[in-house]
Short mmCIF file of C-alpha atoms and ligand atoms in Angstrom, two decimals:
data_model
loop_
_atom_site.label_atom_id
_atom_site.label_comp_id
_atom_site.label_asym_id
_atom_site.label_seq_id
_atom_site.Cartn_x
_atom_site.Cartn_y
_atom_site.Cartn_z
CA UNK A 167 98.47 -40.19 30.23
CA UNK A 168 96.86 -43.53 29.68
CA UNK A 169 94.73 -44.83 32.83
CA UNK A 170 93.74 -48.18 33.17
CA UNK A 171 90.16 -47.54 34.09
CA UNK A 172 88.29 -44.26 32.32
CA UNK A 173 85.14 -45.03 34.19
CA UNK A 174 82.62 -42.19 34.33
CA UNK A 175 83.62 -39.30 37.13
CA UNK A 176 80.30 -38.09 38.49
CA UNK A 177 79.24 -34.87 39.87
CA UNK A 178 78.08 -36.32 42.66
CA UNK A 179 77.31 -39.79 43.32
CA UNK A 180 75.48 -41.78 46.45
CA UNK A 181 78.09 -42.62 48.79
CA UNK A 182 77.46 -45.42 51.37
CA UNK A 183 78.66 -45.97 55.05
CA UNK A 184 78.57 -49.72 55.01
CA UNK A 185 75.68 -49.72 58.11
CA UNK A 186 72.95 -48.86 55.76
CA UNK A 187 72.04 -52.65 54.93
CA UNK A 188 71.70 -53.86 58.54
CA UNK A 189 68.92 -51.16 59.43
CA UNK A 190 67.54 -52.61 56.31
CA UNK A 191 67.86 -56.12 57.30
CA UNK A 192 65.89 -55.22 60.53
CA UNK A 193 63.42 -53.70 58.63
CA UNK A 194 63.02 -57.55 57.05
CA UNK A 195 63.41 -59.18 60.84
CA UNK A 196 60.52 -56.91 62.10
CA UNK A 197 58.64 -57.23 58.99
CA UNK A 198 58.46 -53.41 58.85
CA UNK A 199 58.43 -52.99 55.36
CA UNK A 200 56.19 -50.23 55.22
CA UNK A 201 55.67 -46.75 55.71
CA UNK A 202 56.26 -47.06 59.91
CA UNK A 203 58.83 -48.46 62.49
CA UNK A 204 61.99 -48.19 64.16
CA UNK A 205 63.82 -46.33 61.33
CA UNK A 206 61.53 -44.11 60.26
CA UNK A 207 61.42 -42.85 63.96
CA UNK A 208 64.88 -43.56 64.09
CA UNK A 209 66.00 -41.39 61.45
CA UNK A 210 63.54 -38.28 62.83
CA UNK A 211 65.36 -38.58 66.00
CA UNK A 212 68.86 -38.60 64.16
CA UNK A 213 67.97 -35.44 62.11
CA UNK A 214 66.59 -33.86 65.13
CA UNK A 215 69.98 -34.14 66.97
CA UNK A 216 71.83 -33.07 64.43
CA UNK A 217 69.80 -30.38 63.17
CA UNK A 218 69.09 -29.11 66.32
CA UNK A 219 65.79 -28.78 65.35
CA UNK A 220 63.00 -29.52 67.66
CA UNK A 221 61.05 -31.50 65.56
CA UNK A 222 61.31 -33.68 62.41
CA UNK A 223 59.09 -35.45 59.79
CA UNK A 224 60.27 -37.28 57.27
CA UNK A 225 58.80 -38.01 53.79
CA UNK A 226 59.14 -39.12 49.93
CA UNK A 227 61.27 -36.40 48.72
CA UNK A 228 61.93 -33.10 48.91
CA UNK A 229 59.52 -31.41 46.91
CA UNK A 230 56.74 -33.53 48.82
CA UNK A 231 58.44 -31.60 51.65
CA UNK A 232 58.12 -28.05 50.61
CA UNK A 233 54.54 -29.06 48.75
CA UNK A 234 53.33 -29.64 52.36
CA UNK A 235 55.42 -26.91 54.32
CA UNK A 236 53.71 -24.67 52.08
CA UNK A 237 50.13 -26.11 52.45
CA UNK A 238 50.86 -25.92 56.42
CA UNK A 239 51.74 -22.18 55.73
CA UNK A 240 48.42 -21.67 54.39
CA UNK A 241 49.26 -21.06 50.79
CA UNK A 242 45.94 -21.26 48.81
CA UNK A 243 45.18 -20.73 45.01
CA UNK A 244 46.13 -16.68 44.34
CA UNK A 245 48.12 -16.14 47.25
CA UNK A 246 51.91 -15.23 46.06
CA UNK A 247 55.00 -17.09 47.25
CA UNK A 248 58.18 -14.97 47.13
CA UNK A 249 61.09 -17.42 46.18
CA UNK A 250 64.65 -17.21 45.08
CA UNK A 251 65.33 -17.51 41.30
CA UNK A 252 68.31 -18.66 40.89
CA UNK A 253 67.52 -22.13 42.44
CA UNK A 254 66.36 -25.75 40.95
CA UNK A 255 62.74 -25.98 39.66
CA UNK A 256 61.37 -28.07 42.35
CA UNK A 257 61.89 -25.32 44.75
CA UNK A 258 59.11 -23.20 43.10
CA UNK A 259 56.75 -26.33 41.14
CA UNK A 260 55.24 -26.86 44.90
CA UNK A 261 53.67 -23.06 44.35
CA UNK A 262 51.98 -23.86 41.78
CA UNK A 263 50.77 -26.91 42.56
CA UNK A 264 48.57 -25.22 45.08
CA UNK A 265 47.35 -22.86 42.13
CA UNK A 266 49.09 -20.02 43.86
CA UNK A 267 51.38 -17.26 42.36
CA UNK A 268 55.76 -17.28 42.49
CA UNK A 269 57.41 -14.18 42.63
CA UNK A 270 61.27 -14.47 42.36
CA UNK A 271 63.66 -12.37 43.14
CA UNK A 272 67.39 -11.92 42.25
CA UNK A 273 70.43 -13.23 44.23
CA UNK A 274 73.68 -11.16 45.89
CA UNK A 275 76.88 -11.45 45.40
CA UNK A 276 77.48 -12.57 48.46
CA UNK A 277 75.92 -15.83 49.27
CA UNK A 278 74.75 -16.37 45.30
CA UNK A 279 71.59 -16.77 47.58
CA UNK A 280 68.13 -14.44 47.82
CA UNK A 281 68.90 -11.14 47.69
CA UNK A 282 67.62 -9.74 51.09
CA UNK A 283 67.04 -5.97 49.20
CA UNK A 284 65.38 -7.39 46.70
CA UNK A 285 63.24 -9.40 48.84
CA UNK A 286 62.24 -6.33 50.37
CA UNK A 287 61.21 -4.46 47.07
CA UNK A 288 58.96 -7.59 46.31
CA UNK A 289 57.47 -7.65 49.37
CA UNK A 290 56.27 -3.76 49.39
CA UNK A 291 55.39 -4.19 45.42
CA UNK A 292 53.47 -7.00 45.93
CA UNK A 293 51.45 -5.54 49.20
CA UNK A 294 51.30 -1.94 47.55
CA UNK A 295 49.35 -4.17 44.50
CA UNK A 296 47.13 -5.92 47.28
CA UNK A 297 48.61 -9.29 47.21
CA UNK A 298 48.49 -11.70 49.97
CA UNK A 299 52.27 -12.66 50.31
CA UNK A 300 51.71 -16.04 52.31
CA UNK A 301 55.79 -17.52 52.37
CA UNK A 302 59.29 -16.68 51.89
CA UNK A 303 61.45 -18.93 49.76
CA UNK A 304 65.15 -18.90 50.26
CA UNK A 305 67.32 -21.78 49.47
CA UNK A 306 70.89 -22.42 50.40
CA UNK A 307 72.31 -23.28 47.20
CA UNK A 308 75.33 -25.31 46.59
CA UNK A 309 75.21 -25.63 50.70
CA UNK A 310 76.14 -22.46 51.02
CA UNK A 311 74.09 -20.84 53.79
CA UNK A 312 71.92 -17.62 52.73
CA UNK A 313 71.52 -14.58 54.45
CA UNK A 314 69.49 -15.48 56.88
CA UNK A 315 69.63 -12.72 59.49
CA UNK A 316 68.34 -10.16 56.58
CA UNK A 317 65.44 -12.65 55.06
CA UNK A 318 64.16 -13.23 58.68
CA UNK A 319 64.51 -9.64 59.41
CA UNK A 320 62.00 -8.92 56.61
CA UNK A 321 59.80 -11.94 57.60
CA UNK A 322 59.66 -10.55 61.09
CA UNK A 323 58.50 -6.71 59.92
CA UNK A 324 55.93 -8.12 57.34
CA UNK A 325 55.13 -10.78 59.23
CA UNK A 326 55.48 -13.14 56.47
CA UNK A 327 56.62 -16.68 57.60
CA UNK A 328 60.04 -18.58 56.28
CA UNK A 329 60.56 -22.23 54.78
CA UNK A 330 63.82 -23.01 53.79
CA UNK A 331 65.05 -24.63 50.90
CA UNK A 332 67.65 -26.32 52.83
CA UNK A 333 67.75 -29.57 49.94
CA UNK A 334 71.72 -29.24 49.44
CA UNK A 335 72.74 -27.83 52.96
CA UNK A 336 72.43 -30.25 55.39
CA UNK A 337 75.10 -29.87 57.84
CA UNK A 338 75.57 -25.93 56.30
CA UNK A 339 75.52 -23.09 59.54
CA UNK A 340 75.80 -19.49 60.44
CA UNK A 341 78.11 -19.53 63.39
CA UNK A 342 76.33 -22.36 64.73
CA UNK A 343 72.61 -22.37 63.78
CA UNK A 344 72.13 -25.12 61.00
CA UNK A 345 70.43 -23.60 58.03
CA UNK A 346 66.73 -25.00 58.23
CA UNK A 347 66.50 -24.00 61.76
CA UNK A 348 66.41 -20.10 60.90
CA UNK A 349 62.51 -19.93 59.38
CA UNK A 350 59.49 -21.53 60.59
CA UNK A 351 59.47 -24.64 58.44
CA UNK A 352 63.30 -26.06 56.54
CA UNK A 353 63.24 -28.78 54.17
CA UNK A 354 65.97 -31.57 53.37
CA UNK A 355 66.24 -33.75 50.95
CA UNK A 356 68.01 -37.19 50.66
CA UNK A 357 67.64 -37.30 46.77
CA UNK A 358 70.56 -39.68 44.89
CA UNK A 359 73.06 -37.13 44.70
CA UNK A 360 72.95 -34.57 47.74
CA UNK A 361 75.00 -35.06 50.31
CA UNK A 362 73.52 -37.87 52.00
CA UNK A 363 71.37 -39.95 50.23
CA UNK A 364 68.49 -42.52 50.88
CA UNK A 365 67.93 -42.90 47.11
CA UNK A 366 64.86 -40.46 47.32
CA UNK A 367 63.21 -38.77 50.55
CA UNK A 368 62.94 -35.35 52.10
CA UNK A 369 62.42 -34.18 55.87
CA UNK A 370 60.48 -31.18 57.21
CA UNK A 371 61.87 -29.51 60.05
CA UNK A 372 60.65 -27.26 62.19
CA UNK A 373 60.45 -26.03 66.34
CA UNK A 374 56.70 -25.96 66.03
CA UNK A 375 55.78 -29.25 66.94
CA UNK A 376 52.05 -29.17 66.09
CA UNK A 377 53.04 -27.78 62.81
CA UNK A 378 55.15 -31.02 62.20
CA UNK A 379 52.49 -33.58 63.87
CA UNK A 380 50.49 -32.23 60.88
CA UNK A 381 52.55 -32.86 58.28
CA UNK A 382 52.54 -36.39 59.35
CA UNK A 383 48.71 -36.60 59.40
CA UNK A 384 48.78 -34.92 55.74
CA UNK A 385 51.76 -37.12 54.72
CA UNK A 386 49.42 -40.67 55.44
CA UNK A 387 46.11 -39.75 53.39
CA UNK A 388 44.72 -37.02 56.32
CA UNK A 389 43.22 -39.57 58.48
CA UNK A 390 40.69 -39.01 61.27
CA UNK A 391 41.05 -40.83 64.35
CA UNK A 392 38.19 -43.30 63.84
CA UNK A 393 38.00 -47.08 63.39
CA UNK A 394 36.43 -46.58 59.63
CA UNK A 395 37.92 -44.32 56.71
CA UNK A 396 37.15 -41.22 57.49
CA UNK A 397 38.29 -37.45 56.48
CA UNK A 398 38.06 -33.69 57.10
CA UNK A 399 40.85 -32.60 54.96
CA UNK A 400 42.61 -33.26 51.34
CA UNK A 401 45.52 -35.78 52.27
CA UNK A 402 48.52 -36.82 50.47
CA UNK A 403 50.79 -40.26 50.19
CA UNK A 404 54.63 -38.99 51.05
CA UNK A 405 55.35 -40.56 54.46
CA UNK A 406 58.74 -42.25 53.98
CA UNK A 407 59.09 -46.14 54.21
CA UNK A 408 61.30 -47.85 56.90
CA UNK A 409 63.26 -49.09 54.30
CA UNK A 410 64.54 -46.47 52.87
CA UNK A 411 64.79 -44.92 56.50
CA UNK A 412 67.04 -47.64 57.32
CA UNK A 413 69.05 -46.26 54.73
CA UNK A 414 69.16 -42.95 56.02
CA UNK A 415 69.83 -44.03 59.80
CA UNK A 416 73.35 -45.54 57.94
CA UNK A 417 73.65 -42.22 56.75
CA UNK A 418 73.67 -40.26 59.70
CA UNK A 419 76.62 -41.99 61.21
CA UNK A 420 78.76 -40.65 58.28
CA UNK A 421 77.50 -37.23 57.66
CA UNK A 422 80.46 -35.49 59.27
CA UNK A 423 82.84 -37.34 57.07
CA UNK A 424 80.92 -36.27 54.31
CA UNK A 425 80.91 -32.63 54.89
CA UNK A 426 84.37 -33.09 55.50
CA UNK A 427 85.22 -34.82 52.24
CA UNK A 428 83.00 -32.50 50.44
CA UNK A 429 84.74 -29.24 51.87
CA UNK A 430 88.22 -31.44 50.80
CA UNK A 431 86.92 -31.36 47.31
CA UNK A 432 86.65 -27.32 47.79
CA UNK A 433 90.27 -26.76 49.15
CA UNK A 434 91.65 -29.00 45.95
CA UNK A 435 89.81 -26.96 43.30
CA UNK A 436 90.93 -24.01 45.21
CA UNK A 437 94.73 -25.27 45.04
CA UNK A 438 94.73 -25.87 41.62
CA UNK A 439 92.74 -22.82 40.21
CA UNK A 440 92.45 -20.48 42.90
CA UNK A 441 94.83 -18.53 41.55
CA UNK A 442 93.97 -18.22 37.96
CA UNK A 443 92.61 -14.35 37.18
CA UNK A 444 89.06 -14.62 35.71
CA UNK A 445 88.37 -17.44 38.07
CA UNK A 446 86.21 -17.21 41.22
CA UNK A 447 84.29 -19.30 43.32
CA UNK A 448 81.36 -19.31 45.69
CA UNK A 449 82.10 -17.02 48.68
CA UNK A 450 81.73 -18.25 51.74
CA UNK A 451 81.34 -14.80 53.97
CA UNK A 452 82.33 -14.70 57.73
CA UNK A 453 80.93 -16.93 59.96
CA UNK A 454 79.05 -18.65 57.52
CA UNK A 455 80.01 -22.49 56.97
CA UNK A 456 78.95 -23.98 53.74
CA UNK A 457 78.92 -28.11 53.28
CA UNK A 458 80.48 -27.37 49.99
CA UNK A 459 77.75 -30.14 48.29
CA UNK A 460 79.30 -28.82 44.99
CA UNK A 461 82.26 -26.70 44.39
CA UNK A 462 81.19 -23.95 41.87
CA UNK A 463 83.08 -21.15 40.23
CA UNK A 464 82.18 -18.41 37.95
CA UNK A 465 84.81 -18.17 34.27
CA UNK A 466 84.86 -14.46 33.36
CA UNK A 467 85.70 -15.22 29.55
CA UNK A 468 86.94 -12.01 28.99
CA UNK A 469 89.32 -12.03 31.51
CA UNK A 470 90.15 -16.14 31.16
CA UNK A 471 89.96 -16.32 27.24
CA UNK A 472 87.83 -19.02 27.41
CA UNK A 473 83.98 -19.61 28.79
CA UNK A 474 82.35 -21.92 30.94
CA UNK A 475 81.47 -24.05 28.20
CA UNK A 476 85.08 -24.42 27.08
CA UNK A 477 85.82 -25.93 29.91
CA UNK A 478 82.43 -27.91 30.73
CA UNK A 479 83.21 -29.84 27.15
CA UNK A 480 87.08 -30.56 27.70
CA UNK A 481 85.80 -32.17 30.83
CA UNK A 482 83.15 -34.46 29.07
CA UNK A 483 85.74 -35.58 26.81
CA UNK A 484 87.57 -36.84 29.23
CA UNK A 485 84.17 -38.30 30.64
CA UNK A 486 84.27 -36.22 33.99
CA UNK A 487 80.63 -34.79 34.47
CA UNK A 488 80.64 -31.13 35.11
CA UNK A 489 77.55 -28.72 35.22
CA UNK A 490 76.39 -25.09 33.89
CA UNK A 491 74.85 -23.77 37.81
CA UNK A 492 70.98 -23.66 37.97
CA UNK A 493 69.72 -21.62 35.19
CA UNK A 494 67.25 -18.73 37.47
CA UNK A 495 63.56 -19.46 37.58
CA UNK A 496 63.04 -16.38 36.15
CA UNK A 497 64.34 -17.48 32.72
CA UNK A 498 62.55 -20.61 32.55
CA UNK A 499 60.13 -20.83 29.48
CA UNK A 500 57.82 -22.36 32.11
CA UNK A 501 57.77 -19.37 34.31
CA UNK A 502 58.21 -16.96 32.04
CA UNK A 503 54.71 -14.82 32.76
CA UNK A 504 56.10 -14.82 36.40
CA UNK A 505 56.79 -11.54 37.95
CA UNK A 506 60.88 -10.94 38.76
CA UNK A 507 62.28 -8.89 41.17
CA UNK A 508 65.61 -8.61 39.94
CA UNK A 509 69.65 -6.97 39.63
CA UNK A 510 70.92 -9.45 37.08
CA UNK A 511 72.89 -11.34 39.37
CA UNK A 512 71.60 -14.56 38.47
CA UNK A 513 71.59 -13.65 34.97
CA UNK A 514 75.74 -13.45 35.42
CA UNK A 515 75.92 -16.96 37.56
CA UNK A 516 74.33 -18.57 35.02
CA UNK A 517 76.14 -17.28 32.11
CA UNK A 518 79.67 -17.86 33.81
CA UNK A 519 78.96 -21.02 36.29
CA UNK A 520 80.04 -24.16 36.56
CA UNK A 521 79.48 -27.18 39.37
CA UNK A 522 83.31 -29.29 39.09
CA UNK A 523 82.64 -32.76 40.32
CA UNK A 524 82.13 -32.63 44.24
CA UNK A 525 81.11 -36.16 45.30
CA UNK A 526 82.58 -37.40 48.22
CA UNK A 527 83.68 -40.80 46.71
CA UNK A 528 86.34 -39.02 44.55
CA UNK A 529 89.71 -41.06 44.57
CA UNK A 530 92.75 -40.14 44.65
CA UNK A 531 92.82 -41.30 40.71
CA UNK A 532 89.84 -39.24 39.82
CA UNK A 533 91.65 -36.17 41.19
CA UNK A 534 94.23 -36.90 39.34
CA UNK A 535 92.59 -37.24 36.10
CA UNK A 536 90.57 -33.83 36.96
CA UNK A 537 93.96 -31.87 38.14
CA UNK A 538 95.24 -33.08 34.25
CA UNK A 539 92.05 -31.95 32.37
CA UNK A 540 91.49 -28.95 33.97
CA UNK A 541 95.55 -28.03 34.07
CA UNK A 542 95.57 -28.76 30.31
CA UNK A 543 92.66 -26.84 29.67
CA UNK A 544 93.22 -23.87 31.60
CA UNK A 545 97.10 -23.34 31.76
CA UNK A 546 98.09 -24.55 28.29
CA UNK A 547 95.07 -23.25 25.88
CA UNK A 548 95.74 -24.32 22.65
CA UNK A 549 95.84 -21.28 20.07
CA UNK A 550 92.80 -21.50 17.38
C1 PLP B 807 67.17 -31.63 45.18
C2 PLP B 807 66.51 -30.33 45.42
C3 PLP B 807 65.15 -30.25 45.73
C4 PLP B 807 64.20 -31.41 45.63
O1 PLP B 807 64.47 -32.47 46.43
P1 PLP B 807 63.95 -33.94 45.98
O2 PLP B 807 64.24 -34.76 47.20
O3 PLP B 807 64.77 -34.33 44.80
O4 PLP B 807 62.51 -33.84 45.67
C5 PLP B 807 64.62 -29.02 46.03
N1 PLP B 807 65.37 -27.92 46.02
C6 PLP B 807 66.68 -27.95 45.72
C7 PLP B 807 67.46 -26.68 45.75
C8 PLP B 807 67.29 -29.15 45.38
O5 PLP B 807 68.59 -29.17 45.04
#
């Protein structure tokens, strides 16, 4: 089929409401252009609503995020941070900023998330081995919500407190309870291509409001109330401007619509290839509600006849972006001294996983030009 426009089709892509560029233009009026004003409080009290979390901060990105949720943990050089593996790298980098030590463990089948058992097995190694285990790491990957009541099970017994990677979940529950609201600190970020976007920018969440009041005083250079410069602590530049606030405030009046759309994007993939033996996708167990950011399924070669890869390149011919899934922590040269708590689960995802475009600007053409590529590919293989 020949289609007049064979523009790029992007994994996912920013998607704007159309009432970003007035909270902008107010930001101009008020001559707010700067790291305070209406939207950046604005925007904390839209995230707080939805969230349902008590209090909100919000910042560069999301990586300055879990940088200073960790720091307001407590994490020092040679303390160990349990985190999941199979996750992106800025999840963990924050650890080692602080000169302290990740530990990853291994996902379940369930979630694709941290694997609550082997949390567990990390946690007693690590004590039994006289580590101070100062944070737990789980991140909702893909928007799919992780298995929260286990991971805060453990965190209550050991006493180990909970930030949540919550980056590509925004909107993501467990009958109810919006993932970042489960551990003591979540994290959200409105990079260029999660599910709502304010270019770059993160939020810290959290019910302890001192805890949050601090990251603010962190996030603007660790100021001391005084008329001169002065300072009792290392501080850091990541408060968010009112600009780019003003784009998240637009934001937040469509973020139901984008769930929506995004879970839209699930239910076609799932029409067209839900059926196919060899093919599954992320589960989604009872009572869990995932945003669907990014539709992902798992190729089982030997069952299919063809791998991941197969299908990743038929796509790029056809200039549709697809993606392998996050290659675990664990196997990155740059971690590769870390210590693994593991069942090869990850190992698997990576091998056999693949993110299918999932923005929520996909037309009704792009679909269409998907349905045909990935119809061709998988239903009528050609024999080599
Ligand atoms: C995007 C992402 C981050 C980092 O957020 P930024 O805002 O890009 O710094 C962290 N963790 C996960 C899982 C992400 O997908």
């Amino acid at each position: 089929m020949n289609y007049h426009n064979n523009g790029r089709i992007w994994l996912s892509s920013p998607h704007m409401g159309g009432d970003e560029l007035s909270f902008i233009h107010d930001a101009f009026t008020n001559n707010f252009v700067a790291p305070v004003g209406e939207n950046v409080d604005g925007f904390e009290a839209d995230i707080a609503k939805f969230t349902g979390a008590g209090n909100v901060s919000v910042l560069t990105s999301g990586t300055a995020a879990i940088h200073l949720g960790l720091i307001l943990l407590d994490v020092q050089p040679g303390d160990v941070v349990i985190c999941q593996s199979f996750t992106f790298s800025a999840t963990a980098n924050p650890i080692t900023y602080l000169g302290a030590e990740p530990v990853f463990v291994d996902s379940e089948e369930d979630t694709w998330n941290m694997c609550p058992d082997a949390l567990e097995e990390a946690v007693r190694d690590q004590l039994s081995k006289g580590k101070r285990i100062k944070a737990i790491l789980p991140v909702h990957l893909y928007g799919m919500p992780a298995n929260m009541e286990r991971i805060m099970d453990v965190s209550h017994r050991y006493c180990i407190p909970v930030l949540e990677d919550t980056a590509e979940a925004m909107g993501a529950h467990i009958l109810g309870k919006q993932c970042g609201t489960f551990g003591h600190l979540g994290v959200l970020s409105f990079n260029g291509n999660k599910i709502i976007t304010t270019s770059g920018g993160g939020a810290l969440i959290s019910d302890d409001e001192d805890m949050i009041r601090k990251s603010r005083y962190l996030a603007t250079q660790a100021r001391d109330p005084a008329p001169h410069y002065q300072h009792t602590e290392i501080g850091y530049n990541y408060r968010m401007s009112n600009i780019v606030a003003g784009i998240g405030r637009g934001q937040m009046r469509v973020i139901e619509d984008r769930i929506r759309q995004r879970r839209a994007n699930y239910d076609f993939y799932r029409g067209l290839l839900g059926s196919v033996d060899g093919i599954t996708f992320q589960p989604e167990p009872d009572g869990f509600f995932s945003n669907r950011w990014l539709t992902t399924i798992l190729i089982d070669p030997e069952v299919t006849g063809f791998t991941r890869e197969h299908l990743r390149l038929s796509l790029a011919a056809e200039n549709i972006e697809s993606r392998p899934v996050w290659k675990p922590m664990h196997q990155q040269p740059v971690y590769k001294s870390a210590r693994y708590y593991g069942n090869g689960i990850s190992c698997k995802l990576f091998e056999q996983g693949l993110c299918l475009p999932s923005g929520s600007n996909l037309s009704g053409r792009d679909r269409e030009r998907i349905a045909d590529c990935i119809t061709e590919t998988v239903f009528e293989p050609v024999s080599i």
